[in-house]
Amino acid sequence: MRIGLFGGSFDPVHMGHLLAASESADRLELDEVHFVTAARPPHKRPVASAEARHEMVVLATAADTRFRSSRLELDYPGPTFTVNTLRRARRLWPAVELFFITGGDAYRDLASWREPEALVALAQMVAVSRPGYDLLRIDPFFRERVLTLEIPGYDISSTEIRRRIAAGRSVRYLVPYEVEVYIAKHQLYRAD
Ligand code: ATP
Ligand code: MG
């Protein structure tokens, strides 16, 4: 069994996330990709609640048999550090081959990771290419330890999606239809 964990604040989840997860699953022959919504990411303050972000992930992942929505980081207190998440995952699935997937932008700064040595021992860390970010700019510590994957990319971010909604613009084709409807129903990210 090969499981990929794809961590993010998913504020909201978008097509760039889904494409990255799908390409990683294909290329690494993963049986499952678990989207792990960060309850309290240490480096930023999400706009939507953790439960709302997780519900959007549930909607976005429902139709793909490889995808799971995970509460691994939601049901634990305190800030969300990846190393602790991986320790819990290891305890849950001792025999599984574990991968932790992020966009290449995540590894530029070693200081933003807690216990990097432990981190790379717990799972195979994977960096997927992301438009606008150079995979070669990965921190030297991670360069030898992280598997890099060049994938087709969408040049979109949750920040850009929140900006568009605040400006009253469409996010059609940037997020799954179900997520677009959820955002409208719950009036998320609006300027008023
Ligand atoms: P924000 O603008 O709020 O930071 P984001 O679009 O970067 O949002 P995150 O939830 O921060 O989304 O990202 C979760 C993971 O997905 C990170 O590892 C990030 O690198 C990766 N990722 C985000 N957008 C893309 C994309 N367009 N292509 C590839 N990877 C992406
Ligand atoms: Mg981000």
mmCIF file of N, CA and C in Angstrom, residues 8-84:
data_model
loop_
_atom_site.group_PDB
_atom_site.id
_atom_site.type_symbol
_atom_site.label_atom_id
_atom_site.label_comp_id
_atom_site.label_asym_id
_atom_site.label_seq_id
_atom_site.Cartn_x
_atom_site.Cartn_y
_atom_site.Cartn_z
ATOM 1 N N GLY A 8 -2.436 21.021 3.169
ATOM 2 C CA GLY A 8 -2.634 22.407 2.747
ATOM 3 C C GLY A 8 -3.664 23.099 3.617
ATOM 4 N N SER A 9 -3.723 24.427 3.462
ATOM 5 C CA SER A 9 -4.802 25.117 4.180
ATOM 6 C C SER A 9 -6.096 25.041 3.369
ATOM 7 N N PHE A 10 -5.994 24.826 2.061
ATOM 8 C CA PHE A 10 -7.174 24.638 1.208
ATOM 9 C C PHE A 10 -8.245 25.690 1.484
ATOM 10 N N ASP A 11 -7.862 26.935 1.286
ATOM 11 C CA ASP A 11 -8.693 28.091 1.698
ATOM 12 C C ASP A 11 -9.042 28.971 0.481
ATOM 13 N N PRO A 12 -9.733 28.450 -0.565
ATOM 14 C CA PRO A 12 -10.319 27.112 -0.703
ATOM 15 C C PRO A 12 -9.446 26.192 -1.561
ATOM 16 N N VAL A 13 -9.834 24.890 -1.562
ATOM 17 C CA VAL A 13 -9.203 23.914 -2.456
ATOM 18 C C VAL A 13 -9.516 24.320 -3.904
ATOM 19 N N HIS A 14 -8.545 24.141 -4.808
ATOM 20 C CA HIS A 14 -8.746 24.563 -6.207
ATOM 21 C C HIS A 14 -8.194 23.521 -7.180
ATOM 22 N N MET A 15 -8.366 23.789 -8.465
ATOM 23 C CA MET A 15 -7.993 22.822 -9.506
ATOM 24 C C MET A 15 -6.493 22.536 -9.516
ATOM 25 N N GLY A 16 -5.693 23.506 -9.100
ATOM 26 C CA GLY A 16 -4.244 23.285 -9.027
ATOM 27 C C GLY A 16 -3.920 22.178 -8.030
ATOM 28 N N HIS A 17 -4.627 22.169 -6.893
ATOM 29 C CA HIS A 17 -4.438 21.107 -5.893
ATOM 30 C C HIS A 17 -4.841 19.755 -6.471
ATOM 31 N N LEU A 18 -5.992 19.724 -7.141
ATOM 32 C CA LEU A 18 -6.512 18.438 -7.646
ATOM 33 C C LEU A 18 -5.608 17.882 -8.729
ATOM 34 N N LEU A 19 -5.119 18.755 -9.593
ATOM 35 C CA LEU A 19 -4.215 18.293 -10.652
ATOM 36 C C LEU A 19 -2.903 17.787 -10.047
ATOM 37 N N ALA A 20 -2.367 18.512 -9.079
ATOM 38 C CA ALA A 20 -1.109 18.093 -8.434
ATOM 39 C C ALA A 20 -1.288 16.731 -7.757
ATOM 40 N N ALA A 21 -2.410 16.532 -7.083
ATOM 41 C CA ALA A 21 -2.663 15.256 -6.399
ATOM 42 C C ALA A 21 -2.824 14.124 -7.405
ATOM 43 N N SER A 22 -3.523 14.400 -8.481
ATOM 44 C CA SER A 22 -3.770 13.378 -9.498
ATOM 45 C C SER A 22 -2.480 12.978 -10.211
ATOM 46 N N GLU A 23 -1.693 13.967 -10.590
ATOM 47 C CA GLU A 23 -0.417 13.686 -11.264
ATOM 48 C C GLU A 23 0.527 12.922 -10.336
ATOM 49 N N SER A 24 0.562 13.300 -9.070
ATOM 50 C CA SER A 24 1.408 12.599 -8.100
ATOM 51 C C SER A 24 0.961 11.153 -7.954
ATOM 52 N N ALA A 25 -0.341 10.927 -7.878
ATOM 53 C CA ALA A 25 -0.867 9.566 -7.738
ATOM 54 C C ALA A 25 -0.448 8.717 -8.930
ATOM 55 N N ASP A 26 -0.555 9.275 -10.125
ATOM 56 C CA ASP A 26 -0.160 8.532 -11.336
ATOM 57 C C ASP A 26 1.324 8.225 -11.325
ATOM 58 N N ARG A 27 2.116 9.249 -11.133
ATOM 59 C CA ARG A 27 3.567 9.114 -11.290
ATOM 60 C C ARG A 27 4.189 8.262 -10.187
ATOM 61 N N LEU A 28 3.654 8.339 -8.975
ATOM 62 C CA LEU A 28 4.220 7.595 -7.841
ATOM 63 C C LEU A 28 3.463 6.295 -7.585
ATOM 64 N N GLU A 29 2.494 6.016 -8.445
ATOM 65 C CA GLU A 29 1.668 4.801 -8.316
ATOM 66 C C GLU A 29 1.090 4.677 -6.905
ATOM 67 N N LEU A 30 0.447 5.763 -6.470
ATOM 68 C CA LEU A 30 -0.148 5.770 -5.132
ATOM 69 C C LEU A 30 -1.520 5.112 -5.185
ATOM 70 N N ASP A 31 -1.852 4.383 -4.133
ATOM 71 C CA ASP A 31 -3.185 3.799 -4.038
ATOM 72 C C ASP A 31 -4.198 4.851 -3.597
ATOM 73 N N GLU A 32 -3.732 5.757 -2.716
ATOM 74 C CA GLU A 32 -4.631 6.783 -2.194
ATOM 75 C C GLU A 32 -3.867 8.098 -2.008
ATOM 76 N N VAL A 33 -4.571 9.203 -2.223
ATOM 77 C CA VAL A 33 -4.039 10.507 -1.818
ATOM 78 C C VAL A 33 -5.014 11.106 -0.800
ATOM 79 N N HIS A 34 -4.494 11.384 0.382
ATOM 80 C CA HIS A 34 -5.321 11.960 1.439
ATOM 81 C C HIS A 34 -5.083 13.470 1.501
ATOM 82 N N PHE A 35 -6.125 14.243 1.318
ATOM 83 C CA PHE A 35 -6.021 15.699 1.438
ATOM 84 C C PHE A 35 -6.169 16.048 2.917
ATOM 85 N N VAL A 36 -5.093 16.547 3.505
ATOM 86 C CA VAL A 36 -5.066 16.811 4.943
ATOM 87 C C VAL A 36 -5.219 18.318 5.170
ATOM 88 N N THR A 37 -6.398 18.711 5.599
ATOM 89 C CA THR A 37 -6.654 20.136 5.833
ATOM 90 C C THR A 37 -5.971 20.582 7.120
ATOM 91 N N ALA A 38 -5.133 21.600 7.010
ATOM 92 C CA ALA A 38 -4.425 22.126 8.183
ATOM 93 C C ALA A 38 -5.397 22.938 9.031
ATOM 94 N N ALA A 39 -5.558 22.534 10.274
ATOM 95 C CA ALA A 39 -6.477 23.261 11.152
ATOM 96 C C ALA A 39 -5.929 24.648 11.457
ATOM 97 N N ARG A 40 -4.704 24.689 11.961
ATOM 98 C CA ARG A 40 -4.068 25.954 12.337
ATOM 99 C C ARG A 40 -2.664 25.990 11.757
ATOM 100 N N PRO A 41 -2.543 26.333 10.442
ATOM 101 C CA PRO A 41 -1.201 26.365 9.851
ATOM 102 C C PRO A 41 -0.329 27.380 10.588
ATOM 103 N N PRO A 42 0.929 27.032 10.892
ATOM 104 C CA PRO A 42 1.765 27.910 11.705
ATOM 105 C C PRO A 42 2.156 29.222 11.018
ATOM 106 N N HIS A 43 2.147 29.273 9.670
ATOM 107 C CA HIS A 43 2.684 30.447 8.979
ATOM 108 C C HIS A 43 1.624 31.409 8.453
ATOM 109 N N LYS A 44 0.345 31.063 8.599
ATOM 110 C CA LYS A 44 -0.671 32.004 8.134
ATOM 111 C C LYS A 44 -1.984 31.782 8.845
ATOM 112 N N ARG A 45 -2.868 32.754 8.696
ATOM 113 C CA ARG A 45 -4.158 32.675 9.352
ATOM 114 C C ARG A 45 -5.230 32.493 8.279
ATOM 115 N N PRO A 46 -5.822 31.304 8.186
ATOM 116 C CA PRO A 46 -6.821 31.079 7.137
ATOM 117 C C PRO A 46 -8.032 32.009 7.302
ATOM 118 N N VAL A 47 -8.738 32.227 6.202
ATOM 119 C CA VAL A 47 -9.917 33.096 6.202
ATOM 120 C C VAL A 47 -11.161 32.296 6.586
ATOM 121 N N ALA A 48 -11.386 31.175 5.915
ATOM 122 C CA ALA A 48 -12.542 30.333 6.237
ATOM 123 C C ALA A 48 -12.208 29.434 7.431
ATOM 124 N N SER A 49 -13.255 28.983 8.137
ATOM 125 C CA SER A 49 -13.034 28.097 9.292
ATOM 126 C C SER A 49 -12.449 26.770 8.836
ATOM 127 N N ALA A 50 -11.820 26.061 9.763
ATOM 128 C CA ALA A 50 -11.233 24.765 9.436
ATOM 129 C C ALA A 50 -12.310 23.807 8.933
ATOM 130 N N GLU A 51 -13.490 23.838 9.561
ATOM 131 C CA GLU A 51 -14.557 22.924 9.136
ATOM 132 C C GLU A 51 -15.047 23.266 7.735
ATOM 133 N N ALA A 52 -15.175 24.537 7.425
ATOM 134 C CA ALA A 52 -15.617 24.933 6.071
ATOM 135 C C ALA A 52 -14.584 24.522 5.033
ATOM 136 N N ARG A 53 -13.304 24.716 5.333
ATOM 137 C CA ARG A 53 -12.247 24.330 4.386
ATOM 138 C C ARG A 53 -12.252 22.817 4.179
ATOM 139 N N HIS A 54 -12.457 22.106 5.288
ATOM 140 C CA HIS A 54 -12.507 20.639 5.182
ATOM 141 C C HIS A 54 -13.731 20.188 4.374
ATOM 142 N N GLU A 55 -14.881 20.824 4.590
ATOM 143 C CA GLU A 55 -16.091 20.448 3.834
ATOM 144 C C GLU A 55 -15.885 20.660 2.341
ATOM 145 N N MET A 56 -15.178 21.725 1.982
ATOM 146 C CA MET A 56 -14.896 21.953 0.555
ATOM 147 C C MET A 56 -13.981 20.857 0.003
ATOM 148 N N VAL A 57 -13.040 20.418 0.833
ATOM 149 C CA VAL A 57 -12.158 19.309 0.416
ATOM 150 C C VAL A 57 -12.978 18.025 0.233
ATOM 151 N N VAL A 58 -13.929 17.789 1.135
ATOM 152 C CA VAL A 58 -14.800 16.615 0.995
ATOM 153 C C VAL A 58 -15.515 16.664 -0.352
ATOM 154 N N LEU A 59 -16.089 17.819 -0.677
ATOM 155 C CA LEU A 59 -16.808 17.957 -1.952
ATOM 156 C C LEU A 59 -15.869 17.766 -3.147
ATOM 157 N N ALA A 60 -14.687 18.352 -3.063
ATOM 158 C CA ALA A 60 -13.752 18.344 -4.202
ATOM 159 C C ALA A 60 -13.173 16.961 -4.467
ATOM 160 N N THR A 61 -13.083 16.133 -3.425
ATOM 161 C CA THR A 61 -12.409 14.836 -3.563
ATOM 162 C C THR A 61 -13.389 13.669 -3.735
ATOM 163 N N ALA A 62 -14.690 13.958 -3.609
ATOM 164 C CA ALA A 62 -15.689 12.879 -3.532
ATOM 165 C C ALA A 62 -15.711 11.988 -4.772
ATOM 166 N N ALA A 63 -15.508 12.567 -5.942
ATOM 167 C CA ALA A 63 -15.739 11.808 -7.179
ATOM 168 C C ALA A 63 -14.522 11.013 -7.658
ATOM 169 N N ASP A 64 -13.375 11.185 -7.026
ATOM 170 C CA ASP A 64 -12.168 10.483 -7.476
ATOM 171 C C ASP A 64 -11.881 9.325 -6.516
ATOM 172 N N THR A 65 -11.851 8.103 -7.038
ATOM 173 C CA THR A 65 -11.715 6.933 -6.158
ATOM 174 C C THR A 65 -10.368 6.900 -5.439
ATOM 175 N N ARG A 66 -9.357 7.621 -5.964
ATOM 176 C CA ARG A 66 -8.046 7.619 -5.307
ATOM 177 C C ARG A 66 -7.978 8.609 -4.160
ATOM 178 N N PHE A 67 -8.883 9.588 -4.156
ATOM 179 C CA PHE A 67 -8.785 10.710 -3.204
ATOM 180 C C PHE A 67 -9.581 10.460 -1.929
ATOM 181 N N ARG A 68 -9.005 10.908 -0.812
ATOM 182 C CA ARG A 68 -9.689 10.877 0.485
ATOM 183 C C ARG A 68 -9.571 12.264 1.113
ATOM 184 N N SER A 69 -10.585 12.640 1.879
ATOM 185 C CA SER A 69 -10.449 13.849 2.697
ATOM 186 C C SER A 69 -10.091 13.383 4.102
ATOM 187 N N SER A 70 -9.095 14.026 4.691
ATOM 188 C CA SER A 70 -8.561 13.547 5.968
ATOM 189 C C SER A 70 -8.760 14.565 7.086
ATOM 190 N N ARG A 71 -9.146 14.053 8.250
ATOM 191 C CA ARG A 71 -9.274 14.906 9.438
ATOM 192 C C ARG A 71 -8.044 14.799 10.338
ATOM 193 N N LEU A 72 -6.987 14.225 9.808
ATOM 194 C CA LEU A 72 -5.778 13.950 10.593
ATOM 195 C C LEU A 72 -5.269 15.169 11.367
ATOM 196 N N GLU A 73 -5.373 16.358 10.777
ATOM 197 C CA GLU A 73 -4.881 17.555 11.471
ATOM 198 C C GLU A 73 -6.012 18.354 12.122
ATOM 199 N N LEU A 74 -7.259 17.950 11.850
ATOM 200 C CA LEU A 74 -8.384 18.744 12.374
ATOM 201 C C LEU A 74 -8.732 18.345 13.793
ATOM 202 N N ASP A 75 -8.576 17.083 14.109
ATOM 203 C CA ASP A 75 -9.046 16.582 15.392
ATOM 204 C C ASP A 75 -7.973 16.617 16.478
ATOM 205 N N TYR A 76 -6.899 17.362 16.216
ATOM 206 C CA TYR A 76 -5.842 17.501 17.218
ATOM 207 C C TYR A 76 -5.639 18.964 17.563
ATOM 208 N N PRO A 77 -5.377 19.264 18.845
ATOM 209 C CA PRO A 77 -5.199 20.654 19.260
ATOM 210 C C PRO A 77 -3.810 21.196 18.900
ATOM 211 N N GLY A 78 -3.657 22.496 19.023
ATOM 212 C CA GLY A 78 -2.339 23.124 18.816
ATOM 213 C C GLY A 78 -2.062 23.405 17.359
ATOM 214 N N PRO A 79 -0.938 24.116 17.090
ATOM 215 C CA PRO A 79 -0.586 24.423 15.704
ATOM 216 C C PRO A 79 -0.248 23.152 14.933
ATOM 217 N N THR A 80 -0.385 23.229 13.612
ATOM 218 C CA THR A 80 -0.249 22.047 12.776
ATOM 219 C C THR A 80 1.162 21.956 12.234
ATOM 220 N N PHE A 81 1.975 21.076 12.792
ATOM 221 C CA PHE A 81 3.310 20.868 12.242
ATOM 222 C C PHE A 81 3.335 19.533 11.516
ATOM 223 N N THR A 82 3.877 19.546 10.293
ATOM 224 C CA THR A 82 3.857 18.352 9.449
ATOM 225 C C THR A 82 4.519 17.166 10.137
ATOM 226 N N VAL A 83 5.612 17.423 10.843
ATOM 227 C CA VAL A 83 6.338 16.312 11.474
ATOM 228 C C VAL A 83 5.438 15.538 12.445
ATOM 229 N N ASN A 84 4.577 16.255 13.169
ATOM 230 C CA ASN A 84 3.656 15.585 14.096
ATOM 231 C C ASN A 84 2.577 14.814 13.343
#
